[in-house]
Coordinates of C-alpha atoms in Angstrom, one line a residue:
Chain S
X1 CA 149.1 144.6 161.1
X2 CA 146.3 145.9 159.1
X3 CA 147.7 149.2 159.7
X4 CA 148.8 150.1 156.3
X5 CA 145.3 150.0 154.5
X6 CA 143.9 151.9 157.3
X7 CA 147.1 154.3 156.0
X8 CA 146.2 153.9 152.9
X9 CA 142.4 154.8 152.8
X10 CA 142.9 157.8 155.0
X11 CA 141.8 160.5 152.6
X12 CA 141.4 163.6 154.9
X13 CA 145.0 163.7 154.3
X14 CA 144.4 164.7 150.8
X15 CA 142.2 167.5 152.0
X16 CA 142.8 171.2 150.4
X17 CA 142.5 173.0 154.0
X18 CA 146.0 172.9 156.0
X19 CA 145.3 169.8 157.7
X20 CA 145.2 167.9 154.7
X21 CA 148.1 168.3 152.0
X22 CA 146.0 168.5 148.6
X23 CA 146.6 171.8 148.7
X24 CA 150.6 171.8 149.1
X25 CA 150.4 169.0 145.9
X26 CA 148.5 171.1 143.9
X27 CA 150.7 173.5 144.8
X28 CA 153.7 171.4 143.3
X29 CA 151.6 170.5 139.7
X30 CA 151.2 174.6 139.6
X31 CA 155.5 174.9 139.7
X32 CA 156.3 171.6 137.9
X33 CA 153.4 173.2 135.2
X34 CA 155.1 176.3 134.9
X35 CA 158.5 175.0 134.9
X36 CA 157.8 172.5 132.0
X37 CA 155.8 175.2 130.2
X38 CA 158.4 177.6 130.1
X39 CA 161.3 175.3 129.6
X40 CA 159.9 173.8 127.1
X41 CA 159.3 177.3 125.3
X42 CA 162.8 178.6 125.8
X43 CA 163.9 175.2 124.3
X44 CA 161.9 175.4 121.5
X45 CA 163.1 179.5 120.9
X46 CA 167.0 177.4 120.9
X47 CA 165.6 174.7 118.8
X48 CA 164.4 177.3 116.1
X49 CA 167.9 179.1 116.4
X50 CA 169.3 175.9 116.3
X51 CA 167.2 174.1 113.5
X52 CA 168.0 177.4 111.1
X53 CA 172.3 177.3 112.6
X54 CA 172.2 173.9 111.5
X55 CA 171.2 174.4 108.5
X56 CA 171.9 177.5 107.2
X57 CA 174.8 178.6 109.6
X58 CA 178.4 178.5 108.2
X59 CA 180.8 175.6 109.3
X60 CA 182.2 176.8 112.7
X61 CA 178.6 177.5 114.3
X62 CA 177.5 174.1 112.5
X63 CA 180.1 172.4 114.5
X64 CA 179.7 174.4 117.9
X65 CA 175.9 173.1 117.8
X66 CA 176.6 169.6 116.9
X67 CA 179.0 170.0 120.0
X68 CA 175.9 171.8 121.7
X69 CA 173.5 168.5 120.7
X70 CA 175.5 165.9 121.3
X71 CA 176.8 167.0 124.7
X72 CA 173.5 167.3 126.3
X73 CA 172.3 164.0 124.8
X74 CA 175.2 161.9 126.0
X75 CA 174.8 163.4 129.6
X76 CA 172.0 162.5 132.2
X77 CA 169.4 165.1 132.9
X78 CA 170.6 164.9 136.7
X79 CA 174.0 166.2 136.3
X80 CA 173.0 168.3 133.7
X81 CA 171.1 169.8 135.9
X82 CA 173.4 170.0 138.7
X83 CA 175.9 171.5 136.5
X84 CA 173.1 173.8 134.6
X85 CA 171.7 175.2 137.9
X86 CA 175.0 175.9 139.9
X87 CA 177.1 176.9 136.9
X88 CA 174.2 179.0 135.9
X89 CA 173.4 180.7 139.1
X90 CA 177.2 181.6 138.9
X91 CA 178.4 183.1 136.0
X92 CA 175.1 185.6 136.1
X93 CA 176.5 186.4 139.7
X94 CA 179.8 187.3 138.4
X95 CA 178.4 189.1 135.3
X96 CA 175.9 191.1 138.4
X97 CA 179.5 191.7 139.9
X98 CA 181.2 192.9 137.0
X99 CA 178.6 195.5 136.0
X100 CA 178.8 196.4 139.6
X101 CA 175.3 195.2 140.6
X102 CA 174.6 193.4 144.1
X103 CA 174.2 189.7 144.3
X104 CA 170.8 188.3 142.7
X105 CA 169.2 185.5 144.2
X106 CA 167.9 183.4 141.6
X107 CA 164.6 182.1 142.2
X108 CA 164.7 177.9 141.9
X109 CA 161.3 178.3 139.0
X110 CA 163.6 180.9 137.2
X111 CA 166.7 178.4 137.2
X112 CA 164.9 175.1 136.6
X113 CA 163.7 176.9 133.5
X114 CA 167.0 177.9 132.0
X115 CA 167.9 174.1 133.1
X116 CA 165.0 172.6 131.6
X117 CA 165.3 174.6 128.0
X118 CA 168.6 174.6 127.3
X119 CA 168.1 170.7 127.6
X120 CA 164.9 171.2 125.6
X121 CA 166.7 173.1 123.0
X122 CA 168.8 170.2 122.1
X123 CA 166.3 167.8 121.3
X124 CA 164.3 170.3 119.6
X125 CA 167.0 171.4 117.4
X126 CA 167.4 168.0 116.0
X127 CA 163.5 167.7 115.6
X128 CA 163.2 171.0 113.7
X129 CA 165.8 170.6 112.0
X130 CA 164.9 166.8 110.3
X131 CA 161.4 168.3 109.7
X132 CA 162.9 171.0 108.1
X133 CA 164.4 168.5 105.8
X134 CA 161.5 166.7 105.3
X135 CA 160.1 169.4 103.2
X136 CA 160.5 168.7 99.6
X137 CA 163.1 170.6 97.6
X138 CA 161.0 171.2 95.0
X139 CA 157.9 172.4 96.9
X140 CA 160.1 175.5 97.9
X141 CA 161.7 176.3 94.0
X142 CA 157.6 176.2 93.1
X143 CA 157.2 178.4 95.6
X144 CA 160.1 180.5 94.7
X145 CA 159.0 180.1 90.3
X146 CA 156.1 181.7 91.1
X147 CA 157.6 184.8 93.0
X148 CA 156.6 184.5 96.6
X149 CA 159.3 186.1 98.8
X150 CA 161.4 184.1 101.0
X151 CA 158.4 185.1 104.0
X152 CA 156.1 184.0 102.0
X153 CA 157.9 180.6 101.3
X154 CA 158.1 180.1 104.8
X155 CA 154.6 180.4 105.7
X156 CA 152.9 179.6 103.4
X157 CA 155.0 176.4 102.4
X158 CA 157.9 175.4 104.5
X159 CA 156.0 175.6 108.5
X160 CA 153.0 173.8 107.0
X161 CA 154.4 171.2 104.6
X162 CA 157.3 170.7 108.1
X163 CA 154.0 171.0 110.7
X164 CA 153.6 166.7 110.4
X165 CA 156.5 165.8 110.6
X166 CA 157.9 168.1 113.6
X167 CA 154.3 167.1 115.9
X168 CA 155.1 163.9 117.1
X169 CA 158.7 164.5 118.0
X170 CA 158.0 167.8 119.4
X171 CA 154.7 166.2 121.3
X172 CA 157.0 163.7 123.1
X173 CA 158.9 166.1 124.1
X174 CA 156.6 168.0 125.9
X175 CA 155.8 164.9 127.7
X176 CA 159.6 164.2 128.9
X177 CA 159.9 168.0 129.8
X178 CA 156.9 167.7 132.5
X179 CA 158.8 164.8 133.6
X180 CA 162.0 165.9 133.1
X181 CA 160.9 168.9 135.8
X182 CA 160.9 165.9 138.7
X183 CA 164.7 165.9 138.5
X184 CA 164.4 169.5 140.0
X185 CA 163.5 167.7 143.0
X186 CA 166.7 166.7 143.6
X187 CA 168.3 170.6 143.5
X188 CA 165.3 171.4 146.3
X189 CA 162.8 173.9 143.6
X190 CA 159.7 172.6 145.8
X191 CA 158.0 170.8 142.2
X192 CA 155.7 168.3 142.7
X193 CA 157.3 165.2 143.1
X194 CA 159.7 167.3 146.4
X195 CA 156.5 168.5 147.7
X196 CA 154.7 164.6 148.1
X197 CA 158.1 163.1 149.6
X198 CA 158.0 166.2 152.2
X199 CA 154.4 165.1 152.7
X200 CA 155.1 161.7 152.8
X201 CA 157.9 162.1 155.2
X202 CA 155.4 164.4 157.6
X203 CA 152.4 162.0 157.6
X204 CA 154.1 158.5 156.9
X205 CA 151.6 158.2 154.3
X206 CA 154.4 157.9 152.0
X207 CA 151.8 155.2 149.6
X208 CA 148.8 157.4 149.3
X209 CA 151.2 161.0 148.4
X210 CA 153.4 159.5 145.9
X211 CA 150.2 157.3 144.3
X212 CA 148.0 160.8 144.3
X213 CA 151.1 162.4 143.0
X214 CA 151.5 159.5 139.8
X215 CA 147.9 160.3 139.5
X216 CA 148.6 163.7 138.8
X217 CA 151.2 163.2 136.6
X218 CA 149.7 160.8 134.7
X219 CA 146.4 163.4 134.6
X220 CA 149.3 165.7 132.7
X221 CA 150.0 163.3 130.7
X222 CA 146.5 162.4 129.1
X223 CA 144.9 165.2 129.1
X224 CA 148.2 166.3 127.0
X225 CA 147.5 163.7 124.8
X226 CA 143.9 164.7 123.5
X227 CA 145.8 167.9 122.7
X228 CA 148.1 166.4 121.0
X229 CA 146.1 164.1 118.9
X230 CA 143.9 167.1 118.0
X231 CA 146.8 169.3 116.8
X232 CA 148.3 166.0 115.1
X233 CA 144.8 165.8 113.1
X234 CA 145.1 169.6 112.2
X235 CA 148.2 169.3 111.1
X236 CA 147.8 166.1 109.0
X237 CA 145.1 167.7 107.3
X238 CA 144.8 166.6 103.6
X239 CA 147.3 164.0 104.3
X240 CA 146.6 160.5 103.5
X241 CA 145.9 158.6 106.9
X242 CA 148.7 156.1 108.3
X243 CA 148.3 152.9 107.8
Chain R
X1 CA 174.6 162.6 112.6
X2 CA 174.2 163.1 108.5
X3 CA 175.7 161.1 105.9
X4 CA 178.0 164.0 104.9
X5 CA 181.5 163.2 105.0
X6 CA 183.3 165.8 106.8
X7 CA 187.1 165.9 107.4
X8 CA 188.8 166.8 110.7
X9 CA 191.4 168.5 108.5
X10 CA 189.2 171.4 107.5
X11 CA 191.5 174.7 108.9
X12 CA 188.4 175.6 111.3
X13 CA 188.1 172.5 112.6
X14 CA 191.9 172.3 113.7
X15 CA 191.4 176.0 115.2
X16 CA 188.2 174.8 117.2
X17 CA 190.0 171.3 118.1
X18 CA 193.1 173.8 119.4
X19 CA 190.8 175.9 121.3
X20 CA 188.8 172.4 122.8
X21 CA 192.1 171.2 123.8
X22 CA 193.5 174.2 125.5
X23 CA 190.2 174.4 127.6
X24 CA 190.9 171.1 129.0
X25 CA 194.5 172.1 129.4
X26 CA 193.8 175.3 131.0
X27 CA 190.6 172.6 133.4
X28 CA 193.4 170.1 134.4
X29 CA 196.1 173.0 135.3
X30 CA 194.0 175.8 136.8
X31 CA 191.4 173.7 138.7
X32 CA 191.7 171.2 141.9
X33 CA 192.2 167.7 140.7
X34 CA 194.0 166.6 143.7
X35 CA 191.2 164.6 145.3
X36 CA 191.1 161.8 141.8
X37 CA 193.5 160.0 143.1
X38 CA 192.3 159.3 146.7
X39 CA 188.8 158.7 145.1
X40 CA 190.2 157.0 142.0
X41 CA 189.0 153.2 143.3
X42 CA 186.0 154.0 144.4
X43 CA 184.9 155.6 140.9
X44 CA 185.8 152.7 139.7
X45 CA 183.7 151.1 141.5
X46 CA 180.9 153.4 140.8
X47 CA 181.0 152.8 137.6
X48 CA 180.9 149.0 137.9
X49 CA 177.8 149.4 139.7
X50 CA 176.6 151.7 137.3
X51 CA 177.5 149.4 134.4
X52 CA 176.0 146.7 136.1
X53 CA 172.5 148.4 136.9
X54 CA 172.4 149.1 133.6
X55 CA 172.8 145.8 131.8
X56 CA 170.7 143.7 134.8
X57 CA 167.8 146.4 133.9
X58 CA 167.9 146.6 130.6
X59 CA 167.9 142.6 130.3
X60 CA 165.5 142.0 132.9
X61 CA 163.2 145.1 131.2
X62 CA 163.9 143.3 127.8
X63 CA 162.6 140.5 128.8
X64 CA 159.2 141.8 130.2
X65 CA 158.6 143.6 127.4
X66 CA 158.5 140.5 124.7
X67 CA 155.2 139.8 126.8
X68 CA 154.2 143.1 127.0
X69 CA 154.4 143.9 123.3
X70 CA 153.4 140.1 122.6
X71 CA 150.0 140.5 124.2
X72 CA 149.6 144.2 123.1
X73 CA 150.2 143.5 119.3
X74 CA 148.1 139.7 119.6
X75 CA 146.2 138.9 123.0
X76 CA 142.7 138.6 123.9
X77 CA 141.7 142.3 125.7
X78 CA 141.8 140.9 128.9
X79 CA 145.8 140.5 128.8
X80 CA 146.5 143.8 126.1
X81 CA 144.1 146.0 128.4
X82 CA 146.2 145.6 131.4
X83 CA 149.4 145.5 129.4
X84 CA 148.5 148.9 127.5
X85 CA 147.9 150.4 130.8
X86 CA 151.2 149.3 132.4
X87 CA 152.9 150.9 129.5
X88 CA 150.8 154.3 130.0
X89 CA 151.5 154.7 133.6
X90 CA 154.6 153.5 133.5
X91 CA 155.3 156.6 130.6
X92 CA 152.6 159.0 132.1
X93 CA 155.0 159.3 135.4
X94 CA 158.2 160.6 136.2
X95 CA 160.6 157.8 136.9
X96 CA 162.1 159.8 139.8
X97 CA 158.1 159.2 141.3
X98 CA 158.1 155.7 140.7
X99 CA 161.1 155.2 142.1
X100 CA 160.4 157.3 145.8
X101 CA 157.2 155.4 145.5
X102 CA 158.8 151.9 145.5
X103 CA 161.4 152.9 148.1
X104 CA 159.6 155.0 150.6
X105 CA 156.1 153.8 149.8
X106 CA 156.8 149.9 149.1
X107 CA 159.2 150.1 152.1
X108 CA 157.2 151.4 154.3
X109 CA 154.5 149.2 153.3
X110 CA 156.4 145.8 154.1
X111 CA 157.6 147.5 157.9
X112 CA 153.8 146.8 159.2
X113 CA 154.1 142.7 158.1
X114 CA 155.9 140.7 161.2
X115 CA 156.3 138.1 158.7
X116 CA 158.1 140.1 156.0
X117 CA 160.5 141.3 158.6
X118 CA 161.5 137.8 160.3
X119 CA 161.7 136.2 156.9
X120 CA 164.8 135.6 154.9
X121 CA 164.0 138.4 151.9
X122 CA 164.1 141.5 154.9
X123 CA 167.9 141.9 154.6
X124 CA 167.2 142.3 151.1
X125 CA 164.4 144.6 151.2
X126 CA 165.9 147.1 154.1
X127 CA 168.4 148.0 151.8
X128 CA 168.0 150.0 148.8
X129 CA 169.1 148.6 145.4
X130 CA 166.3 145.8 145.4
X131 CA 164.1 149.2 144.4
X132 CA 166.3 150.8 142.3
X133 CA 166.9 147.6 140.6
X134 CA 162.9 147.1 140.0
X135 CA 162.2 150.6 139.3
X136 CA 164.7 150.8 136.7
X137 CA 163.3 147.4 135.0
X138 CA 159.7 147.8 135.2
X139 CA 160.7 151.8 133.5
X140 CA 162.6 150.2 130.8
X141 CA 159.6 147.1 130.5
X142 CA 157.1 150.0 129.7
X143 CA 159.1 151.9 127.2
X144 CA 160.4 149.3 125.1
X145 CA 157.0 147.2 125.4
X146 CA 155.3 149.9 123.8
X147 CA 158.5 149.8 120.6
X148 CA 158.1 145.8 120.8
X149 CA 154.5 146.2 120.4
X150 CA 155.0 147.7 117.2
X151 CA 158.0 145.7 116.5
X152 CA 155.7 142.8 116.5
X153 CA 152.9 144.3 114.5
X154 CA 155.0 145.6 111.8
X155 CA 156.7 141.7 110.6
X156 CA 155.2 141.4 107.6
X157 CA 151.9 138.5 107.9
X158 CA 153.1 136.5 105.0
X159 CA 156.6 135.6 106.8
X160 CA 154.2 134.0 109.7
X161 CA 151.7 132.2 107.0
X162 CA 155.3 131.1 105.5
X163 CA 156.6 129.6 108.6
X164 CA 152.6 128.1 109.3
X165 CA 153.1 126.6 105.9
X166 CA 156.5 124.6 106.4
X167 CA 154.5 123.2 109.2
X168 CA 156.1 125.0 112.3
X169 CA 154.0 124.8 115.3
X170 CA 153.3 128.5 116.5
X171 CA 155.7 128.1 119.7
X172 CA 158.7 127.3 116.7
X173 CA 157.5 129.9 114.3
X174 CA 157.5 132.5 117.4
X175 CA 161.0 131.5 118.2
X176 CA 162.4 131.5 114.7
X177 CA 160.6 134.4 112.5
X178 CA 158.5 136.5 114.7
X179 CA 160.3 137.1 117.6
X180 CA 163.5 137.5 115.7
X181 CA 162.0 139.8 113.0
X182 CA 160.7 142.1 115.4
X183 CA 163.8 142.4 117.4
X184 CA 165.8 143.0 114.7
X185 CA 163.0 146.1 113.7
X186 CA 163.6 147.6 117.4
X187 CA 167.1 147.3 117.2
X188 CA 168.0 150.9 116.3
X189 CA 165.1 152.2 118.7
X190 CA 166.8 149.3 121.7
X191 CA 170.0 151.4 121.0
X192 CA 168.9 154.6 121.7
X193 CA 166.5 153.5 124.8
X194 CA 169.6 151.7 126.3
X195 CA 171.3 154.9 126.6
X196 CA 168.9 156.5 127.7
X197 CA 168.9 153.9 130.2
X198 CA 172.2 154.6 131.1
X199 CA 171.2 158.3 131.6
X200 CA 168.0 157.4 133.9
X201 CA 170.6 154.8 136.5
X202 CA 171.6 157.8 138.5
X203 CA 168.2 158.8 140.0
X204 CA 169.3 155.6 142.0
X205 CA 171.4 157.5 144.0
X206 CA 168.6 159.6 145.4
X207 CA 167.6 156.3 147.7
X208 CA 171.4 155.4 149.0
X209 CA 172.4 153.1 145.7
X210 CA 176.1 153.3 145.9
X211 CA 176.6 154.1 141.8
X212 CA 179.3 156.6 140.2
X213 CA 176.8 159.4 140.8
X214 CA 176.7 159.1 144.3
X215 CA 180.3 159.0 144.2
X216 CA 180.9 162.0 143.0
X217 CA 178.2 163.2 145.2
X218 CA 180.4 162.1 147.8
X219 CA 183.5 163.9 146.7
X220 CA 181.5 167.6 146.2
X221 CA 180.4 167.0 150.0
X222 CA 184.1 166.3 151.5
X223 CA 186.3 168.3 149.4
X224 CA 183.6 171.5 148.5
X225 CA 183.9 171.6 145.1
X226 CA 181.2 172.6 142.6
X227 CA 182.4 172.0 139.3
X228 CA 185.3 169.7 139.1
X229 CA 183.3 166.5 140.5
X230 CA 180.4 167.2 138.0
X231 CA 182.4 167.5 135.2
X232 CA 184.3 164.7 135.3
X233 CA 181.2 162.8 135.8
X234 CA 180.0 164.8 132.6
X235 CA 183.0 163.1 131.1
X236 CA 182.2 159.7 132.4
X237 CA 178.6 159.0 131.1
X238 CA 180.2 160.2 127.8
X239 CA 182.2 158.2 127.3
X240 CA 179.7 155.7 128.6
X241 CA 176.8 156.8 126.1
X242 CA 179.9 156.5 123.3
X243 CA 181.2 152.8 124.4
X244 CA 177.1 152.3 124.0
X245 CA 176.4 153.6 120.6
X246 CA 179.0 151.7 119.1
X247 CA 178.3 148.5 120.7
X248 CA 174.6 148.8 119.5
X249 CA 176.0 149.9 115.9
X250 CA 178.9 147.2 115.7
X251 CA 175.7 145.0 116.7
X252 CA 173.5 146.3 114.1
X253 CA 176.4 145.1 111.7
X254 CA 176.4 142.0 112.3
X255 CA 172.5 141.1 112.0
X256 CA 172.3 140.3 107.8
X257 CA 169.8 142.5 106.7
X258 CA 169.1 140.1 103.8
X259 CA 169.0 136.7 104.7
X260 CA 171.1 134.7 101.6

């Protein structure tokens, strides 16, 4: 009857040598790390193309993004990804047939990338582009009176005077893509979270994988947040504090 | 999604409408639709379940996170410690986690106790929507305890001192200032974290939960097919997300914004 807690407290499980499965978990944080790291660049390369579409791209690419936005916000992440990952793996087999080429198989890391920033990107896009906005008006025609070129305007006015207002949305972000990378579990890329239920469902220790599992998760997610709150500090430098 | 007025009439906008259109024509003839109609009740179904998941969650979660933000934004330490750190875990972790942990690890847990098993609840827990059903509500607690936390710190002080001063007791000024106030402050944030509610209720489907998603999942595994299943679900939770938003907006509408 007591069973369970002697389940729970058996930590040679977690061991990094074979017998134990630390190893294989870390394993999983090193793929759901690199899958949210580059997802969550590629989105932000579409959010930059889609922050500057938005606003200075003429009416039919306006419209083709908002189409862009709003479809991957009104769909769950799961199908999206279902849809993302086979539709994906797909058309670049065809495109590898057309040019003649042989059949690629496309790694699950590579694909749960793609997945991960094109969802990204849409989010992003919206963030850039309303700190984009948030820029005064007449910050840029000072810039302008006093002959900087359009470069200069950008970095030396427009990415700084944006900078606090695009942190926080883009720092939440990164937090939902390195959870957002779970889902991948479901289309078998051997993240984290696929890893502990194959280690749970070897050992029976289901209790103790998924709890060291959340505890890695949520390591991400603090450790992220001293980031965070340091590059929130830089960038609200000279700023009047809130509240 | 800005206040710009634009018209569907513009000439590009009827050219991209023409070309939308004709992709769902060309969808509907050229692929396999044949398997809707055997499937057609059970979808409906689905989304019933799906519909109701979501609005059993996202009241239950609504309802535990009044507390939540209550104690976070005004309790002694020893109830906004435990609180805070609810709300961090329950953010810091993938809900997919949470949700394998409740189901496999919870499950599993309750197998080793002869007196969970011959009681009445073990129908209940051996199947699986209990834990979807909790996952989902204790998610949606943690997220919107952290926006009622600040719901509740942001109504102004002197509306509370007013309400002290007509003589309410706290429990009446709670229920008629504060508690209204801050609800109506996280209404537009309740709106959006409702859909994405909506968007979180298939994960259920990954421990058996019989919802739309797992419908569909059903349909790609008889009938082979990659793409029509998934887009039609595509199509579903939009229409859902839309039927959402403008609830939540017609809802908005209604609360004055300036009382007299």
């Amino acid at each position: 009857m007591l069973d369970w807690i002697a389940d729970l407290a058996s930590w040679e499980l977690l061991a990094l040598e074979p017998p134990g499965w630390g190893g294989v978990l870390l394993g999983g944080l090193a793929v759901s790390l690199q899958v949210a790291v580059g997802g969550y660049i590629l989105g932000f390369l579409f959010g930059v193309g889609g922050a500057t579409g938005k606003l200075y791209g003429g009416p039919i690419l306006r419209d083709l993004l908002d189409v862009y936005t709003t479809l991957v916000r009104a769909v769950p992440e799961l199908v999206l990804i279902l849809l993302l990952y086979y539709a994906g793996t797909d058309a670049l087999n065809q495109l590898m047939l057309l040019i003649g080429a042989e059949r690629v198989d496309i790694s699950g890391l590579a694909a749960g990338i793609f997945v991960i920033g094109v969802v990204q990107g849409a989010y992003q896009t919206e963030v850039l582009r309303g700190a984009f906005k948030a820029v005064p008006h007449g910050q840029i025609e000072a810039a302008r009176a006093y002959g900087m070129s359009s470069l200069q305007v950008l970095r030396r006015i427009t990415l700084p005077g944006m900078l606090p207002h695009a942190v926080p949305g883009l720092a939440n972000l990164w937090l939902i893509a390195t959870k957002d990378t779970a889902l991948l579990a479901v289309v078998g890329v051997a993240e984290l979270t696929l890893v502990t239920r194959q280690a749970g469902g070897t050992t029976k220790s289901y209790f103790l994988f998924f709890c060291a599992a959340g505890l890695l998760y949520l390591m991400v997610t603090l450790i992220s947040n001293v980031g965070i709150r340091r590059v929130e500090r830089y960038a609200r430098r000279g700023m009047p504090a809130v509240r | 999604m800005g206040p710009e007025i634009r018209s569907w009439r513009e000439p590009h906008r009827l050219v991209l409408l023409a070309i939308g259109i004709g992709i769902i024509v060309f969808a509907a003839i050229n692929m396999r639709w044949d398997w809707l109609p055997r499937y057609s009740g059970r979808l409906v179904e689905g989304v019933g379940t799906t519909l109701w998941l979501l609005f059993l969650t996202s009241a239950l979660g609504f309802l535990l996170a009044v507390p939540l933000g209550l104690v976070q934004a005004a309790g002694p330490f020893w109830l906004s410690g435990p609180a805070r750190m609810f709300c961090t875990v329950i953010r810091g972790t993938p809900l997919l986690l949470q949700l394998w942990l409740l189901y496999y690890g919870l499950g599993s847990l309750f197998a080793y106790w002869p007196e969970i098993r011959q009681s009445w609840a073990w129908p209940y827990l051996r199947s699986a929507w209990p834990y979807g059903v909790l996952a989902l509500t204790l998610s949606f607690a943690g997220y919107e305890g952290e926006v009622m936390r600040g719901a509740f710190a942001g109504v102004p002080k002197g509306e509370l001192e007013a309400a002290r001063a007509y003589g309410m007791s706290p429990l009446t000024a709670f229920r008629r200032i504060w508690l209204p106030r801050a609800i109506h402050r996280a209404l537009p944030t309740l709106a959006g974290e409702t859909v994405l509610q909506l968007k979180a209720t298939p994960l259920v489907a990954t421990i058996t939960v019989v919802d739309v998603y797992a419908i569909i999942s059903r349909v790609r595994q008889d009938t082979y097919l990659t793409y029509e299943p998934l887009l039609l679900l595509a199509l579903i939770y939009m229409i859902l997300t839309g039927i959402l938003v403008l609830a939540f907006r017609w809802l908005e509408a209604k609360v004055p914004v300036k009382g007299g």
